Amino acid sequence: MSKWADLPDLILSEIMRRLSFYNDFVIFGAICKSWRSVYSSENPPLSPRCPWLMLAEEKEQKSRTDFQVNLFHPLSKHLLSLPQPLFWNEDGNSKLNHLDYRDMFFEKCVLSRNPWNSVTHEYDCDCIIMVIYGNGRSLAFTRPGYKAWIDIPSHSGSISDITFYNGKFYAVNCHGEAFVCHTDDDIPFVESIAPHPPATEEIIQMYIVESSGDLLVVSRFRGGHFFLEDDTEDEDSEDDIEDENIHESEGEGEGEDEEEKINDNPYVTIGFTILKLECSTKVRSKYKYKWGKVDSLGDQALFVGDNSSVSLSASSFNGCKANCIYYTDDYVEVFPFTLNGGGYDMGVFSVEDGEYKHHYEGESLSY
């Protein structure tokens, strides 16, 4: 044991940088005093490089209802208090029930970077915390130490996802229109930079994510008992799309297995399409960018759901499949109307052959 305890701190730090699972971090800090010291010096400890899957609690958990918002680091247990939600006031919301609050609360939160400064051992106000909130799925942001959220006015409405890319926040709405967020101006605003793509059917969810230097927008389609077929197509934006058959691969590989899958579940993911942002060369276009079709993710794997969308190099992680989209069930609007509150529509989609697989055997409900 003494030889392990005498390993240089630099070597121990490199070992810890290669850990991906919560239990491994905890065990690392419990080996001996010297290992614990290195664990504690990473304040907070390094985040895992591979996304974690959050499983639903088996029993209902009692919680406070004071609407205090916090950022919580699960390893260091550090808690960063944030301003109360924009909708909250002591008197005006006293008659709302918990379902009303659920619809008004934060839908998604994305950070510009780690808010913890390891040099000063304080939270850094240069970090921006951007959220999607409320029934209209609007945008707002704050910084560590701020007393309130700053709303970002937008006429587009219904923001589906946000990401931090090349020093700025980018957003996509439910139709696939892309925006850049200007937060440094006296009056923050969003600027539309790319049109919504044409769709062969209703797009249920949109995601935006940086992958290998490109900014991607992922469209997710669902089918099942909750949906009616809609063959309408929007042709207004065809000139801004590089490939007129941009959705032709959506749903490939479904067949009889997919039909059986749909019949067994109230709703199910039946396809994805991937587009990337490219500079527009169209004369007098009101958009700076256009969408180009993406047929392969290469070594990358995308992780999407009711969380920050992430792209990772699959070869860097044991068991992670390249050219795949890992997805969880984020169709929260219909959770109250499904058995056990939803959480069924999750799995791994292969971009290459259109096949769907479970995350793991014996898969349970998750979000």
Short mmCIF file of C-alpha atoms in Angstrom, two decimals:
data_model
loop_
_atom_site.label_atom_id
_atom_site.label_comp_id
_atom_site.label_asym_id
_atom_site.label_seq_id
_atom_site.Cartn_x
_atom_site.Cartn_y
_atom_site.Cartn_z
CA MET A 1 0.00 0.00 0.00
CA SER A 2 2.87 2.38 0.75
CA LYS A 3 4.07 2.26 -2.86
CA TRP A 4 0.63 3.22 -4.14
CA ALA A 5 0.44 5.99 -1.56
CA ASP A 6 3.78 7.38 -2.73
CA LEU A 7 2.75 7.91 -6.34
CA PRO A 8 3.40 11.51 -7.49
CA ASP A 9 0.40 13.84 -7.50
CA LEU A 10 0.81 14.37 -11.25
CA ILE A 11 0.42 10.64 -11.91
CA LEU A 12 -2.61 10.45 -9.61
CA SER A 13 -4.21 13.39 -11.40
CA GLU A 14 -3.72 11.67 -14.74
CA ILE A 15 -5.34 8.51 -13.34
CA MET A 16 -8.33 10.47 -12.12
CA ARG A 17 -8.70 12.23 -15.48
CA ARG A 18 -9.38 8.85 -17.06
CA LEU A 19 -12.26 7.94 -14.75
CA SER A 20 -15.80 8.15 -16.12
CA PHE A 21 -18.10 6.75 -13.43
CA TYR A 22 -19.28 8.28 -10.17
CA ASN A 23 -18.41 5.23 -8.05
CA ASP A 24 -14.86 5.24 -9.40
CA PHE A 25 -14.37 8.87 -8.29
CA VAL A 26 -15.62 8.04 -4.80
CA ILE A 27 -13.41 4.95 -4.53
CA PHE A 28 -10.39 6.93 -5.79
CA GLY A 29 -10.75 9.40 -2.91
CA ALA A 30 -11.04 6.59 -0.36
CA ILE A 31 -7.82 4.71 -1.23
CA CYS A 32 -5.53 6.57 1.18
CA LYS A 33 -4.71 10.07 2.44
CA SER A 34 -2.50 11.01 -0.50
CA TRP A 35 -5.13 9.93 -3.04
CA ARG A 36 -7.80 11.76 -1.06
CA SER A 37 -5.66 14.90 -1.15
CA VAL A 38 -5.46 14.81 -4.96
CA TYR A 39 -9.19 14.10 -5.16
CA SER A 40 -9.93 17.12 -2.96
CA SER A 41 -7.50 19.41 -4.77
CA GLU A 42 -9.59 19.12 -7.93
CA ASN A 43 -12.13 21.52 -6.48
CA PRO A 44 -14.66 20.45 -7.60
CA PRO A 45 -13.33 17.09 -8.84
CA LEU A 46 -13.08 16.63 -12.58
CA SER A 47 -16.37 15.97 -14.29
CA PRO A 48 -16.77 12.65 -16.12
CA ARG A 49 -16.04 12.84 -19.83
CA CYS A 50 -18.90 10.50 -20.71
CA PRO A 51 -22.52 11.54 -19.96
CA TRP A 52 -24.27 9.87 -17.07
CA LEU A 53 -27.78 8.47 -17.37
CA MET A 54 -30.08 9.71 -14.61
CA LEU A 55 -32.55 7.04 -13.54
CA ALA A 56 -35.95 7.82 -12.09
CA GLU A 57 -36.45 7.28 -8.36
CA GLU A 58 -38.36 4.13 -7.48
CA LYS A 59 -40.25 5.98 -4.75
CA GLU A 60 -41.64 9.47 -4.74
CA GLN A 61 -39.25 11.86 -3.02
CA LYS A 62 -40.47 14.58 -0.73
CA SER A 63 -39.11 17.99 -1.65
CA ARG A 64 -39.32 21.62 -0.53
CA THR A 65 -41.43 24.07 -2.54
CA ASP A 66 -39.57 27.35 -2.02
CA PHE A 67 -38.36 27.38 -5.68
CA GLN A 68 -34.73 27.95 -4.76
CA VAL A 69 -32.62 27.13 -7.83
CA ASN A 70 -29.12 25.65 -7.41
CA LEU A 71 -26.31 24.20 -9.46
CA PHE A 72 -25.10 21.06 -7.71
CA HIS A 73 -21.85 19.19 -8.34
CA PRO A 74 -22.47 15.51 -7.42
CA LEU A 75 -18.84 14.76 -6.58
CA SER A 76 -17.68 17.77 -4.59
CA LYS A 77 -21.20 18.47 -3.22
CA HIS A 78 -20.64 22.14 -4.02
CA LEU A 79 -23.85 24.11 -4.32
CA LEU A 80 -24.16 27.33 -6.32
CA SER A 81 -27.34 29.24 -5.52
CA LEU A 82 -28.99 30.94 -8.48
CA PRO A 83 -31.75 33.58 -8.61
CA GLN A 84 -35.32 32.43 -8.21
CA PRO A 85 -37.22 31.76 -11.46
CA LEU A 86 -38.51 34.66 -13.49
CA PHE A 87 -42.13 33.70 -12.86
CA TRP A 88 -41.81 33.57 -9.09
CA ASN A 89 -43.25 36.07 -6.64
CA GLU A 90 -44.46 35.51 -3.12
CA ASP A 91 -48.10 36.48 -3.70
CA GLY A 92 -48.91 36.20 -7.40
CA ASN A 93 -48.34 32.45 -7.74
CA SER A 94 -49.74 31.25 -4.43
CA LYS A 95 -52.84 29.66 -6.02
CA LEU A 96 -51.03 27.67 -8.72
CA ASN A 97 -50.81 23.88 -8.37
CA HIS A 98 -47.72 21.74 -8.91
CA LEU A 99 -48.62 20.99 -12.54
CA ASP A 100 -48.72 24.71 -13.31
CA TYR A 101 -45.28 25.16 -11.76
CA ARG A 102 -43.95 22.21 -13.74
CA ASP A 103 -44.95 23.88 -17.00
CA MET A 104 -43.47 27.23 -15.95
CA PHE A 105 -40.14 25.99 -14.59
CA PHE A 106 -36.76 25.60 -16.32
CA GLU A 107 -36.74 23.19 -19.25
CA LYS A 108 -32.98 23.11 -19.84
CA CYS A 109 -29.78 24.69 -18.50
CA VAL A 110 -26.43 25.12 -20.31
CA LEU A 111 -23.21 26.68 -18.99
CA SER A 112 -20.58 28.57 -20.98
CA ARG A 113 -17.91 26.85 -18.86
CA ASN A 114 -17.19 25.47 -15.40
CA PRO A 115 -18.17 28.24 -12.95
CA TRP A 116 -15.57 27.18 -10.37
CA ASN A 117 -12.21 28.95 -10.44
CA SER A 118 -9.60 26.48 -9.14
CA VAL A 119 -7.08 29.31 -8.56
CA THR A 120 -9.23 31.66 -6.49
CA HIS A 121 -11.42 28.83 -5.12
CA GLU A 122 -14.48 30.94 -5.86
CA TYR A 123 -17.23 30.95 -8.43
CA ASP A 124 -16.34 33.07 -11.44
CA CYS A 125 -18.82 35.68 -12.69
CA ASP A 126 -17.45 35.25 -16.25
CA CYS A 127 -19.47 32.03 -16.48
CA ILE A 128 -22.88 32.44 -18.14
CA ILE A 129 -25.78 30.17 -17.20
CA MET A 130 -28.40 30.05 -19.95
CA VAL A 131 -31.85 28.46 -19.47
CA ILE A 132 -34.99 27.65 -21.42
CA TYR A 133 -37.98 28.37 -19.20
CA GLY A 134 -41.75 28.75 -19.01
CA ASN A 135 -44.74 27.74 -21.09
CA GLY A 136 -43.42 29.67 -24.09
CA ARG A 137 -39.95 28.10 -23.78
CA SER A 138 -38.18 31.45 -23.63
CA LEU A 139 -34.48 32.22 -23.00
CA ALA A 140 -32.87 33.88 -19.97
CA PHE A 141 -29.40 33.94 -18.45
CA THR A 142 -27.54 34.84 -15.28
CA ARG A 143 -24.05 34.67 -13.80
CA PRO A 144 -22.69 33.56 -10.41
CA GLY A 145 -23.41 36.35 -7.94
CA TYR A 146 -26.25 37.89 -9.96
CA LYS A 147 -29.50 38.52 -8.07
CA ALA A 148 -31.86 38.06 -11.02
CA TRP A 149 -32.31 36.39 -14.39
CA ILE A 150 -31.94 38.49 -17.54
CA ASP A 151 -34.66 37.74 -20.07
CA ILE A 152 -33.74 37.60 -23.78
CA PRO A 153 -36.63 38.92 -25.88
CA SER A 154 -37.50 36.82 -28.92
CA HIS A 155 -40.44 36.65 -31.30
CA SER A 156 -39.61 33.13 -32.47
CA GLY A 157 -40.86 31.34 -29.37
CA SER A 158 -40.68 27.70 -28.34
CA ILE A 159 -36.90 27.24 -28.04
CA SER A 160 -36.05 23.52 -28.06
CA ASP A 161 -32.33 23.44 -27.28
CA ILE A 162 -29.29 25.63 -26.63
CA THR A 163 -25.53 25.07 -26.82
CA PHE A 164 -22.33 27.05 -26.29
CA TYR A 165 -20.21 27.15 -29.46
CA ASN A 166 -17.20 29.31 -30.38
CA GLY A 167 -17.78 31.75 -27.53
CA LYS A 168 -21.52 32.26 -28.08
CA PHE A 169 -24.79 30.57 -27.21
CA TYR A 170 -26.78 29.16 -30.11
CA ALA A 171 -30.40 28.03 -30.01
CA VAL A 172 -32.86 26.14 -32.17
CA ASN A 173 -36.63 26.41 -31.95
CA CYS A 174 -39.24 23.68 -32.39
CA HIS A 175 -39.32 24.27 -36.17
CA GLY A 176 -35.55 23.99 -36.66
CA GLU A 177 -34.79 27.69 -37.11
CA ALA A 178 -31.37 28.53 -35.65
CA PHE A 179 -30.40 31.61 -33.63
CA VAL A 180 -27.32 33.17 -32.07
CA CYS A 181 -27.73 34.82 -28.65
CA HIS A 182 -26.16 38.24 -28.07
CA THR A 183 -25.63 38.52 -24.30
CA ASP A 184 -22.96 41.26 -24.17
CA ASP A 185 -25.19 44.01 -25.53
CA ASP A 186 -26.99 46.51 -23.30
CA ILE A 187 -30.25 44.87 -24.38
CA PRO A 188 -29.69 41.15 -25.03
CA PHE A 189 -31.33 39.75 -28.15
CA VAL A 190 -31.38 36.74 -30.46
CA GLU A 191 -30.58 36.87 -34.17
CA SER A 192 -31.99 34.36 -36.66
CA ILE A 193 -29.13 32.88 -38.69
CA ALA A 194 -30.60 29.84 -40.50
CA PRO A 195 -34.12 28.92 -41.69
CA HIS A 196 -36.15 25.99 -40.54
CA PRO A 197 -35.65 22.96 -42.82
CA PRO A 198 -38.52 21.39 -44.77
CA ALA A 199 -40.00 18.35 -43.06
CA THR A 200 -41.82 15.30 -44.35
CA GLU A 201 -43.84 15.10 -41.14
CA GLU A 202 -44.14 16.86 -37.83
CA ILE A 203 -40.81 17.22 -36.05
CA ILE A 204 -41.33 16.34 -32.41
CA GLN A 205 -38.02 17.53 -30.99
CA MET A 206 -34.98 19.51 -32.13
CA TYR A 207 -31.45 19.51 -30.70
CA ILE A 208 -28.40 21.67 -31.39
CA VAL A 209 -24.88 20.46 -30.61
CA GLU A 210 -21.24 21.09 -31.56
CA SER A 211 -19.56 18.05 -33.07
CA SER A 212 -16.01 17.93 -34.50
CA GLY A 213 -16.03 21.69 -35.00
CA ASP A 214 -19.40 21.79 -36.77
CA LEU A 215 -22.68 23.07 -35.38
CA LEU A 216 -25.32 20.38 -35.90
CA VAL A 217 -29.09 20.41 -35.62
CA VAL A 218 -30.72 17.02 -35.01
CA SER A 219 -34.40 16.44 -35.81
CA ARG A 220 -36.18 13.68 -33.89
CA PHE A 221 -39.38 12.09 -35.20
CA ARG A 222 -41.86 10.05 -33.20
CA GLY A 223 -44.80 7.81 -34.03
CA GLY A 224 -47.30 5.69 -32.15
CA HIS A 225 -50.81 5.94 -30.69
CA PHE A 226 -50.34 9.59 -29.73
CA PHE A 227 -49.82 10.77 -33.30
CA LEU A 228 -51.74 11.15 -36.52
CA GLU A 229 -50.05 10.97 -39.91
CA ASP A 230 -49.29 14.31 -41.50
CA ASP A 231 -47.91 14.29 -45.02
CA THR A 232 -47.74 18.05 -45.42
CA GLU A 233 -44.42 19.60 -46.39
CA ASP A 234 -43.11 23.12 -46.02
CA GLU A 235 -41.49 24.29 -49.25
CA ASP A 236 -40.73 27.88 -48.25
CA SER A 237 -37.10 27.25 -47.33
CA GLU A 238 -36.00 24.84 -50.08
CA ASP A 239 -33.46 27.26 -51.55
CA ASP A 240 -31.62 27.43 -48.24
CA ILE A 241 -31.15 23.66 -48.02
CA GLU A 242 -28.19 22.08 -49.79
CA ASP A 243 -29.95 18.77 -50.55
CA GLU A 244 -33.60 18.72 -51.58
CA ASN A 245 -33.77 15.08 -50.44
CA ILE A 246 -32.43 16.03 -47.05
CA HIS A 247 -34.91 13.81 -45.18
CA GLU A 248 -34.78 10.81 -47.46
CA SER A 249 -32.78 8.72 -44.95
CA GLU A 250 -35.18 9.42 -42.10
CA GLY A 251 -36.73 6.15 -40.97
CA GLU A 252 -34.44 3.84 -42.95
CA GLY A 253 -34.18 0.38 -41.47
CA GLU A 254 -37.54 0.48 -39.73
CA GLY A 255 -39.65 -2.19 -41.48
CA GLU A 256 -41.77 -4.71 -39.59
CA ASP A 257 -39.70 -4.47 -36.39
CA GLU A 258 -40.39 -0.73 -36.21
CA GLU A 259 -44.14 -1.24 -36.81
CA GLU A 260 -44.25 -3.75 -33.96
CA LYS A 261 -42.29 -1.32 -31.76
CA ILE A 262 -44.81 1.45 -32.45
CA ASN A 263 -47.77 -0.80 -31.65
CA ASP A 264 -46.26 -1.80 -28.31
CA ASN A 265 -45.70 1.77 -27.03
CA PRO A 266 -47.88 4.91 -26.87
CA TYR A 267 -45.08 6.82 -28.63
CA VAL A 268 -41.67 5.90 -29.97
CA THR A 269 -38.78 7.49 -31.86
CA ILE A 270 -38.96 6.46 -35.52
CA GLY A 271 -36.15 8.49 -37.06
CA PHE A 272 -33.47 11.17 -36.89
CA THR A 273 -32.02 13.57 -39.43
CA ILE A 274 -28.80 15.55 -38.97
CA LEU A 275 -27.96 18.90 -40.55
CA LYS A 276 -24.92 21.14 -40.16
CA LEU A 277 -24.60 24.90 -40.35
CA GLU A 278 -22.82 26.19 -43.46
CA CYS A 279 -22.20 29.69 -44.80
CA SER A 280 -24.91 30.75 -47.23
CA THR A 281 -23.87 31.82 -50.72
CA LYS A 282 -27.37 32.74 -51.82
CA VAL A 283 -27.65 36.34 -53.01
CA ARG A 284 -29.91 38.57 -50.89
CA SER A 285 -30.75 35.78 -48.47
CA LYS A 286 -31.85 37.11 -45.11
CA TYR A 287 -29.95 34.26 -43.46
CA LYS A 288 -26.19 34.12 -42.99
CA TYR A 289 -26.15 30.34 -43.00
CA LYS A 290 -27.84 27.39 -44.68
CA TRP A 291 -28.20 23.73 -43.75
CA GLY A 292 -26.13 20.93 -45.26
CA LYS A 293 -27.01 17.26 -44.90
CA VAL A 294 -24.89 15.01 -42.67
CA ASP A 295 -24.85 11.31 -43.63
CA SER A 296 -22.33 10.13 -41.04
CA LEU A 297 -20.99 11.20 -37.66
CA GLY A 298 -17.73 9.33 -38.16
CA ASP A 299 -16.16 8.48 -34.81
CA GLN A 300 -18.55 10.77 -32.95
CA ALA A 301 -21.54 9.73 -30.81
CA LEU A 302 -24.32 12.18 -29.95
CA PHE A 303 -26.20 12.23 -26.65
CA VAL A 304 -29.59 13.98 -26.72
CA GLY A 305 -32.58 14.26 -24.42
CA ASP A 306 -33.84 16.53 -21.68
CA ASN A 307 -30.28 17.64 -20.98
CA SER A 308 -27.38 19.45 -22.63
CA SER A 309 -26.78 17.84 -26.02
CA VAL A 310 -23.25 16.39 -26.21
CA SER A 311 -20.97 14.96 -28.90
CA LEU A 312 -18.06 12.68 -27.94
CA SER A 313 -15.36 10.65 -29.64
CA ALA A 314 -16.63 7.07 -29.32
CA SER A 315 -13.14 5.56 -29.58
CA SER A 316 -12.20 7.30 -26.32
CA PHE A 317 -14.78 5.36 -24.31
CA ASN A 318 -15.15 1.65 -23.81
CA GLY A 319 -18.58 0.48 -24.99
CA CYS A 320 -19.53 3.74 -26.72
CA LYS A 321 -20.66 3.16 -30.32
CA ALA A 322 -19.47 5.50 -33.09
CA ASN A 323 -21.85 7.06 -35.60
CA CYS A 324 -24.77 6.64 -33.22
CA ILE A 325 -27.26 8.84 -31.39
CA TYR A 326 -27.94 7.98 -27.74
CA TYR A 327 -31.35 9.34 -26.75
CA THR A 328 -33.52 9.46 -23.66
CA ASP A 329 -37.24 10.10 -23.29
CA ASP A 330 -37.81 13.86 -23.17
CA TYR A 331 -41.42 13.98 -24.34
CA VAL A 332 -42.48 15.31 -20.94
CA GLU A 333 -45.68 16.90 -22.27
CA VAL A 334 -47.38 13.51 -22.43
CA PHE A 335 -45.81 11.91 -19.33
CA PRO A 336 -48.95 12.53 -17.20
CA PHE A 337 -51.05 10.58 -19.72
CA THR A 338 -48.86 7.48 -19.95
CA LEU A 339 -48.39 4.44 -17.75
CA ASN A 340 -45.98 5.19 -14.86
CA GLY A 341 -45.46 8.73 -16.18
CA GLY A 342 -43.50 8.06 -19.37
CA GLY A 343 -39.80 7.34 -19.76
CA TYR A 344 -40.18 4.59 -22.37
CA ASP A 345 -38.69 6.16 -25.47
CA MET A 346 -34.97 5.70 -25.03
CA GLY A 347 -32.24 3.84 -26.86
CA VAL A 348 -29.38 4.02 -29.36
CA PHE A 349 -29.94 4.89 -33.03
CA SER A 350 -27.38 3.86 -35.64
CA VAL A 351 -26.93 6.55 -38.28
CA GLU A 352 -25.33 4.02 -40.63
CA ASP A 353 -28.11 1.43 -40.86
CA GLY A 354 -31.08 3.04 -39.04
CA GLU A 355 -31.27 0.33 -36.37
CA TYR A 356 -32.45 0.96 -32.81
CA LYS A 357 -31.05 -0.77 -29.72
CA HIS A 358 -31.44 -0.48 -25.95
CA HIS A 359 -28.85 1.39 -23.89
CA TYR A 360 -28.35 -1.76 -21.86
CA GLU A 361 -30.11 -5.04 -21.09
CA GLY A 362 -32.99 -4.87 -18.62
CA GLU A 363 -33.45 -1.19 -19.34
CA SER A 364 -35.66 0.73 -16.91
CA LEU A 365 -37.47 4.03 -17.14
CA SER A 366 -35.24 7.10 -17.28
CA TYR A 367 -35.19 10.73 -18.33
#
